[in-house]
Every structure is written in structure tokens, then in C-alpha cells.
mmCIF file of C-alpha atoms and ligand atoms in Angstrom:
data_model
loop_
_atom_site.group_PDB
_atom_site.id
_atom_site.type_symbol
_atom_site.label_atom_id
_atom_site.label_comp_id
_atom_site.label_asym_id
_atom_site.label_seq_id
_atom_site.Cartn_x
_atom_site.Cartn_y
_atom_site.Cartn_z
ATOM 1 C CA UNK A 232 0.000 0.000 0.000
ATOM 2 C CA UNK A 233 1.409 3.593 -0.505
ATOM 3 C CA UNK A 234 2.318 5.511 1.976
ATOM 4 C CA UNK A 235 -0.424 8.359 2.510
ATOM 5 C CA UNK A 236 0.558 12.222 2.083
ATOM 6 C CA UNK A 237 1.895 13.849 4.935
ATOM 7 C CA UNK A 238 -1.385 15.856 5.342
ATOM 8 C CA UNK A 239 -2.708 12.519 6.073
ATOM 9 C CA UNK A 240 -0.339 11.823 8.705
ATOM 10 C CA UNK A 241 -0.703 12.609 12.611
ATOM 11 C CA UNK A 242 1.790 12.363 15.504
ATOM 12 C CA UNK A 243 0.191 10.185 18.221
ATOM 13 C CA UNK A 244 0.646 8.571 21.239
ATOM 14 C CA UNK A 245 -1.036 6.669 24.115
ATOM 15 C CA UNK A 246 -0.727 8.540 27.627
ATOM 16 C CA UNK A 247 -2.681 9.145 30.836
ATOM 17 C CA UNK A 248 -3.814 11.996 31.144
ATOM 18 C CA UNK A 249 -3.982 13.902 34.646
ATOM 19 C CA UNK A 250 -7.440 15.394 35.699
ATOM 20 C CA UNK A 251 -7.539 19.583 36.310
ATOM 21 C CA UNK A 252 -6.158 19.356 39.999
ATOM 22 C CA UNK A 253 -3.557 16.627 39.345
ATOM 23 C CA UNK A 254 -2.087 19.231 36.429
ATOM 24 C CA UNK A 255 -2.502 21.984 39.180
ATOM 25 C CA UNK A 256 -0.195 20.907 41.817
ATOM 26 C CA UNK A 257 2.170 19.166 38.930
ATOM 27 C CA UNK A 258 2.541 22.517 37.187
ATOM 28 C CA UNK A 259 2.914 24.436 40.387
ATOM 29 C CA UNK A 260 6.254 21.750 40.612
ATOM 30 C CA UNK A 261 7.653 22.295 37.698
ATOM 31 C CA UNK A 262 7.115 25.547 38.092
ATOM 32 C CA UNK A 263 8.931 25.886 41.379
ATOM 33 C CA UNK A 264 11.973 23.605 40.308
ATOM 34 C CA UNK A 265 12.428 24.490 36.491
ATOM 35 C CA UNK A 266 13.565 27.068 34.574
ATOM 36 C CA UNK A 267 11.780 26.088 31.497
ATOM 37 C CA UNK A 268 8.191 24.306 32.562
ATOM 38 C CA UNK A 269 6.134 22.559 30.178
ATOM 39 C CA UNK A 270 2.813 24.101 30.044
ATOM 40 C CA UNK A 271 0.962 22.480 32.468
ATOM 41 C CA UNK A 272 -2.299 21.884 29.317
ATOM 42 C CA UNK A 273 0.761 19.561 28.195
ATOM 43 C CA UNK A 274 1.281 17.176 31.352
ATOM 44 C CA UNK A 275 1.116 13.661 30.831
ATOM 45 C CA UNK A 276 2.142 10.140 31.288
ATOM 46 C CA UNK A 277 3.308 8.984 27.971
ATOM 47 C CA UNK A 278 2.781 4.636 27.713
ATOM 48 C CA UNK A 279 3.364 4.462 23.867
ATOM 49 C CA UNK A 280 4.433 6.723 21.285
ATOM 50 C CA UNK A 281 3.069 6.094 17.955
ATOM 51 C CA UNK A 282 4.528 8.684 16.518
ATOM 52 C CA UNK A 283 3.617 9.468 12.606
ATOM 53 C CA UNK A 284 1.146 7.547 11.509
ATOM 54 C CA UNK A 285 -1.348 7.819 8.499
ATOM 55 C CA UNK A 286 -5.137 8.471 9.745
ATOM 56 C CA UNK A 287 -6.234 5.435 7.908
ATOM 57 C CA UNK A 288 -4.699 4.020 10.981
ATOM 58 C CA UNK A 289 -6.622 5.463 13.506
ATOM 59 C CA UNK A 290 -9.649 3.151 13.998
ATOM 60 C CA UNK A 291 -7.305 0.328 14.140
ATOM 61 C CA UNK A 292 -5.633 2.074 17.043
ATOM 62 C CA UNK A 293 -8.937 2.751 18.771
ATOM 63 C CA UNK A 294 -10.116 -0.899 18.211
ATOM 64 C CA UNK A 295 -7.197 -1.898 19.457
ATOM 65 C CA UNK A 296 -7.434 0.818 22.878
ATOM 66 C CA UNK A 297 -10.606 -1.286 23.290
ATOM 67 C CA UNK A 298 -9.076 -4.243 23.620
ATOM 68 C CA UNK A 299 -7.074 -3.794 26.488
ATOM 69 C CA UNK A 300 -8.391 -5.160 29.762
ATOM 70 C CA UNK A 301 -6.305 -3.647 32.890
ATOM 71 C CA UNK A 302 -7.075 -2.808 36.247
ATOM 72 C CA UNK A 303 -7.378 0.967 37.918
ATOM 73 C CA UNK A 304 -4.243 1.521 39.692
ATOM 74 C CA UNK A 305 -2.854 4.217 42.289
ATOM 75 C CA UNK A 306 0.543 6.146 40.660
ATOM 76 C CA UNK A 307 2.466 7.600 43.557
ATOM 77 C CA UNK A 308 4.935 10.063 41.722
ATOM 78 C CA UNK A 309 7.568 10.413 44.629
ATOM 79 C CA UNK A 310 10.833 11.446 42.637
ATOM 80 C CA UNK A 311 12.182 13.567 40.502
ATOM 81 C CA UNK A 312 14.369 12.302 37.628
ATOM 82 C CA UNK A 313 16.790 13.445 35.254
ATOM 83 C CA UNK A 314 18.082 12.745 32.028
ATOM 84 C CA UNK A 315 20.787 14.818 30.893
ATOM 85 C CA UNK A 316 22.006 14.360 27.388
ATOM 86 C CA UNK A 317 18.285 14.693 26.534
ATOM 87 C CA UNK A 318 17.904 17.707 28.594
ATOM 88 C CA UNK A 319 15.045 16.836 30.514
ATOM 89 C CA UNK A 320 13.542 17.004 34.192
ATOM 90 C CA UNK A 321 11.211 14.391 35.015
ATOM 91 C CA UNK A 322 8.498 13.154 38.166
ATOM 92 C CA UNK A 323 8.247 9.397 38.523
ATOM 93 C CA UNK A 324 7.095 6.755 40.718
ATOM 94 C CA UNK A 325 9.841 5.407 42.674
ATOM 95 C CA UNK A 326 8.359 1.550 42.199
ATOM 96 C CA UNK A 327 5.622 1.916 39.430
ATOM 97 C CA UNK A 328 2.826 -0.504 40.602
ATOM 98 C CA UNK A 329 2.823 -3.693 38.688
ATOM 99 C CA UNK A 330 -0.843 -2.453 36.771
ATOM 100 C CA UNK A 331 1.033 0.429 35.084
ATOM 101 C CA UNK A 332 2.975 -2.439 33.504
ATOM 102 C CA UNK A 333 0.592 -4.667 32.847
ATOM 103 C CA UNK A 334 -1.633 -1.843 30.852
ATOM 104 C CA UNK A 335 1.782 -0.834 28.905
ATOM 105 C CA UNK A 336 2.125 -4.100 28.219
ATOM 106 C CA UNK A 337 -1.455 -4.982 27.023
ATOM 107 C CA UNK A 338 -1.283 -2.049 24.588
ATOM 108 C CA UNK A 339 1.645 -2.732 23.325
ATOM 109 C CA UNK A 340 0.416 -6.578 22.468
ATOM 110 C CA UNK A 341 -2.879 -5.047 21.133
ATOM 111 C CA UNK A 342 -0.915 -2.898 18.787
ATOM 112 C CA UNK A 343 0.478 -5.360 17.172
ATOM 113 C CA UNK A 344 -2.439 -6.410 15.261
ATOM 114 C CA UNK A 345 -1.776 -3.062 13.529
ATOM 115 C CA UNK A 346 1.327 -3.101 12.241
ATOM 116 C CA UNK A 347 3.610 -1.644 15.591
ATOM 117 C CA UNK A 348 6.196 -3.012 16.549
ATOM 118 C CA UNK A 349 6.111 -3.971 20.498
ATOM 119 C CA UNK A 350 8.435 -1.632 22.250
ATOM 120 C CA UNK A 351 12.091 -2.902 23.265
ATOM 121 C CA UNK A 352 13.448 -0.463 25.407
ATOM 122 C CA UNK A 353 12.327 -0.730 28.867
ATOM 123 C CA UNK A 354 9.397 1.456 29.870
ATOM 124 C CA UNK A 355 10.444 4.390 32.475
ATOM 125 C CA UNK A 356 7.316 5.736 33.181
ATOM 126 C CA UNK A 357 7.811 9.476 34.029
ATOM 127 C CA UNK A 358 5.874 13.166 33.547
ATOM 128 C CA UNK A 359 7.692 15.448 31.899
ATOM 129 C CA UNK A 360 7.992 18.527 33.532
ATOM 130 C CA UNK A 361 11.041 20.255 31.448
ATOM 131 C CA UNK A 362 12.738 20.279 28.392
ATOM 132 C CA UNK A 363 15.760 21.873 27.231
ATOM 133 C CA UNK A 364 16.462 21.404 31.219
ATOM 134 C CA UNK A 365 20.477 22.844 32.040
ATOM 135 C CA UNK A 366 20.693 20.752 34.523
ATOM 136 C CA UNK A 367 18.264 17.853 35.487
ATOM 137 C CA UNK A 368 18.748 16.494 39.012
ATOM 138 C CA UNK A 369 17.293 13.475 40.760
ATOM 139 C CA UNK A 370 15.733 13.202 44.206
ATOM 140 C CA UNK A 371 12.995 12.616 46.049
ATOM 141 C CA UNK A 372 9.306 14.453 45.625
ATOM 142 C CA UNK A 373 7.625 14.064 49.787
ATOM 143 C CA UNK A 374 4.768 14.641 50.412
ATOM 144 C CA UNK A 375 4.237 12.303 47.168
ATOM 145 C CA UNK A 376 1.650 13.118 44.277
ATOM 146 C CA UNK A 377 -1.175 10.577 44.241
ATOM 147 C CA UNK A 378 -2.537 9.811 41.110
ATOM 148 C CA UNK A 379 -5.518 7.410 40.860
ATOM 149 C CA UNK A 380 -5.454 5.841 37.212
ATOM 150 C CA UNK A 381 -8.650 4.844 35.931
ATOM 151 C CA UNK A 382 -8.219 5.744 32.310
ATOM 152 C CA UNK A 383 -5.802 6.133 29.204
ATOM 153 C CA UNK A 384 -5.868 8.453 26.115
ATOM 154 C CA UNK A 385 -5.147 8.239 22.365
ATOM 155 C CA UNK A 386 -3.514 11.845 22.081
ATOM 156 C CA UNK A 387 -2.105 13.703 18.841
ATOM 157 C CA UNK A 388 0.654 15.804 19.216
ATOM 158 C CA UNK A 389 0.238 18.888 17.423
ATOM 159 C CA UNK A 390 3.390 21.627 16.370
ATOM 160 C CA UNK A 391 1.970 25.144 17.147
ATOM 161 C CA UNK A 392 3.692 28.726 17.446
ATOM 162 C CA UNK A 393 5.195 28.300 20.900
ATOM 163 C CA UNK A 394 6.299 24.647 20.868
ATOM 164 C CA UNK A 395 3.560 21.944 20.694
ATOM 165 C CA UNK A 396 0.226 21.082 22.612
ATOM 166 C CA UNK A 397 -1.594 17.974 22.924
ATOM 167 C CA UNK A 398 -4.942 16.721 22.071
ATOM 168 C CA UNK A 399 -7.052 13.813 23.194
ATOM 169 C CA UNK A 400 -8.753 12.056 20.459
ATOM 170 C CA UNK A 401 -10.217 9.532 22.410
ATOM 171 C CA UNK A 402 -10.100 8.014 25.762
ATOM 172 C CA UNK A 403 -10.891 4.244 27.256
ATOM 173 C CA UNK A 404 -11.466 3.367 30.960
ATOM 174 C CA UNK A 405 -9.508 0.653 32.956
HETATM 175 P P1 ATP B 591 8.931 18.419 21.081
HETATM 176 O O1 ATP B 591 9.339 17.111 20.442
HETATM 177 O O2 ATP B 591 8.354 19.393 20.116
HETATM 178 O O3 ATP B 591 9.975 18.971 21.970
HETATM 179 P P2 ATP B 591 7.318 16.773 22.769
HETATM 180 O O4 ATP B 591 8.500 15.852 22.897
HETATM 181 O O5 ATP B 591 6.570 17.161 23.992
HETATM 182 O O6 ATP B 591 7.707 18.113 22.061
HETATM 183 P P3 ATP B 591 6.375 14.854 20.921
HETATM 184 O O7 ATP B 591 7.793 14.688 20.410
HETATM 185 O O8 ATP B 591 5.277 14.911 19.925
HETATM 186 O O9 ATP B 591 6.249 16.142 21.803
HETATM 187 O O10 ATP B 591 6.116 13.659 21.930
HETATM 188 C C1 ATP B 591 4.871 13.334 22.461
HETATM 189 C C2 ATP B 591 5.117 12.431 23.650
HETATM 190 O O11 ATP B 591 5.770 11.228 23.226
HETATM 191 C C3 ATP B 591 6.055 13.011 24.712
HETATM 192 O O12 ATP B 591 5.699 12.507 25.973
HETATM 193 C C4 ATP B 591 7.411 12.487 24.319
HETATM 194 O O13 ATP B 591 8.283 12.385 25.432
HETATM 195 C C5 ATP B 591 7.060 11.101 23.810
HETATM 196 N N1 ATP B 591 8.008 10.701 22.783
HETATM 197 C C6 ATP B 591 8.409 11.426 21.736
HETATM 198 N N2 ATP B 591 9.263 10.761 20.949
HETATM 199 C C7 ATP B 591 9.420 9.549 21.531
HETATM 200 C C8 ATP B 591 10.165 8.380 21.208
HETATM 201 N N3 ATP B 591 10.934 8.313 20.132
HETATM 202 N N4 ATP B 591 10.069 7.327 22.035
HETATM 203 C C9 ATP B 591 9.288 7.373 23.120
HETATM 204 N N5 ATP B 591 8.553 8.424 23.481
HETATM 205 C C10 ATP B 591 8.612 9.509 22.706
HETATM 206 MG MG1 MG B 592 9.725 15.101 21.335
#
């Protein structure tokens, strides 16, 4: 089949997604310890990144979303992380609950029955709350976020004027 033009294409990815007062007090952190925050509208939890993919594709993505069976889970992001040759500053779990895993995992599988390739590099599940970040530290986040996980999202990534925001195209309950 060939390929389809790039207006056909879209930048996506599976993520969860944090409710309004989840964003709140992550932005208020990143705000606090960065120098460069991400917009808090742009806080998330990626699981898989898609990235470009022709819109044909999207119902088999969605199908495949509703395939997954995993169980609501409780996300305690108690550390900050750092990655410094790609610049960024992170928040993390300090032992992601087995669930988080397990729903990575599922989607991944699922996705296969369209054409993606499971994922080989181990999953570091983590909120990004800088880029460009001069110097990205590590250490522990107490008191702890709590974030109850009862959903995931099919997002799009979309390049605007000041960077890039995010938009949920669809969204599927554990
Ligand atoms: P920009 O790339 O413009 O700096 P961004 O990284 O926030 O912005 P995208 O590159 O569209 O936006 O990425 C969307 C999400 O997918 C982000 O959480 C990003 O970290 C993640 N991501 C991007 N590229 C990859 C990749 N190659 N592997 C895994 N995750 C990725
Ligand atoms: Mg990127």
C-alpha cells in the first residue's frame, strides 16, 4: 500500500492523562523547580508513542485501545528524575505498581495487530515537567503526588507557534 501524504499523517501517542487538579499541583512543581516548565495543558504520562502515523490508521488504534483489559491503579509520583544528554527534568514513581505495567504491556500486544512493533526499550514511566532542562537532578518528591489511574488516552501531538500542545482524540477506561 502507498504511503499516505503527509497531510494525512498525525503524531500520536497513548498517555494518561492527569485530571484539572492533578495538572494543578504538577505545574505548580515544575514551576517551582524548572527554569523552562512545560505548560501544564501539556502534562502527561506517555505509555506508547506512535509517533507518525497515516489516519487510515486510527480506527485500528482505537479498536485496538478497546481491547485492552487492565485494572485501575494508584501512581504515587515520589521522585524527581533526570536525564541529561536529553535535557530533561522528570516526576516518577519510585516503584511503578505492577498495573502500570501490565496496561503498557497490554497495549503494546494489542498494537500489534496493527502493524507496531512492540516496544524494546524498557518502559520508564515518568511526567515530563522540562525540556531543554540545564541541569536535570534526581531526588525525592515528599509529600508524594497521588494519582488514581482509571483511564488512558489516544492523544495527537500537534506543532503550534510556541512549541507543541496535545490533544485527546479519544479516551478508554480501565
Ligand atoms: P517536542 O518534540 O516538540 O519537543 P514533545 O517531545 O513534547 O515536544 P512529541 O515529540 O510529539 O512532543 O512527543 C509526544 C510524547 O511522546 C512526549 O511525551 C514524548 O516524550 C514522547 N516521545 C516522543 N518521541 C518519543 C520516542 N521516540 N520514544 C518514546 N517516546 C517519545
Ligand atoms: Mg519530542
Amino acid at each position: 500500500m502507498p504511503s499516505a501524504p503527509a497531510e494525512h499523517k498525525r503524531r500520536l501517542f497513548f498517555a494518561l492523562w492527569p485530571d484539572a487538579a492533578l495538572r494543578r499541583q504538577m505545574a505548580a512543581l515544575s514551576r517551582e523547580r524548572c527554569k523552562r516548565p512545560v505548560p501544564a495543558a501539556n502534562l502527561h504520562l506517555t505509555l506508547r508513542f506512535l509517533g507518525m502515523q497515516d489516519t487510515a490508521m486510527l480506527p485500528c488504534f482505537c479498536e485496538a485501545a478497546g481491547q485492552v483489559r487492565a485494572h485501575p491503579f494508584t501512581l504515587t509520583l515520589d521522585r524527581y528524575g533526570g536525564w541529561l544528554r536529553k535535557r530533561i527534568q522528570w516526576l516518577g514513581p519510585s516503584s511503578p505498581p505492577a498495573e502500570l505495567g501490565e496496561l503498557a504491556g497490554a497495549l503494546n500486544q494489542a498494537l500489534e495487530a496493527c502493524g507496531i512493533e512492540a516496544e524494546t526499550r524498557p518502559f520508564v514511566p515518568h511526567v515530563t515537567l522540562s525540556r531543554k532542562a540545564k541541569k536535570p537532578f534526581e531526588g525525592p518528591l515528599s509529600p508524594a503526588l497521588v494519582w488514581p489511574v482509571d483511564s488512558f488516552v489516544l492523544a495527537e501531538s500537534v506543532p503550534s507557534s510556541d512549541g507543541v500542545r496535545y490533544v485527546v482524540l479519544e479516551r478508554w477506561t480501565l
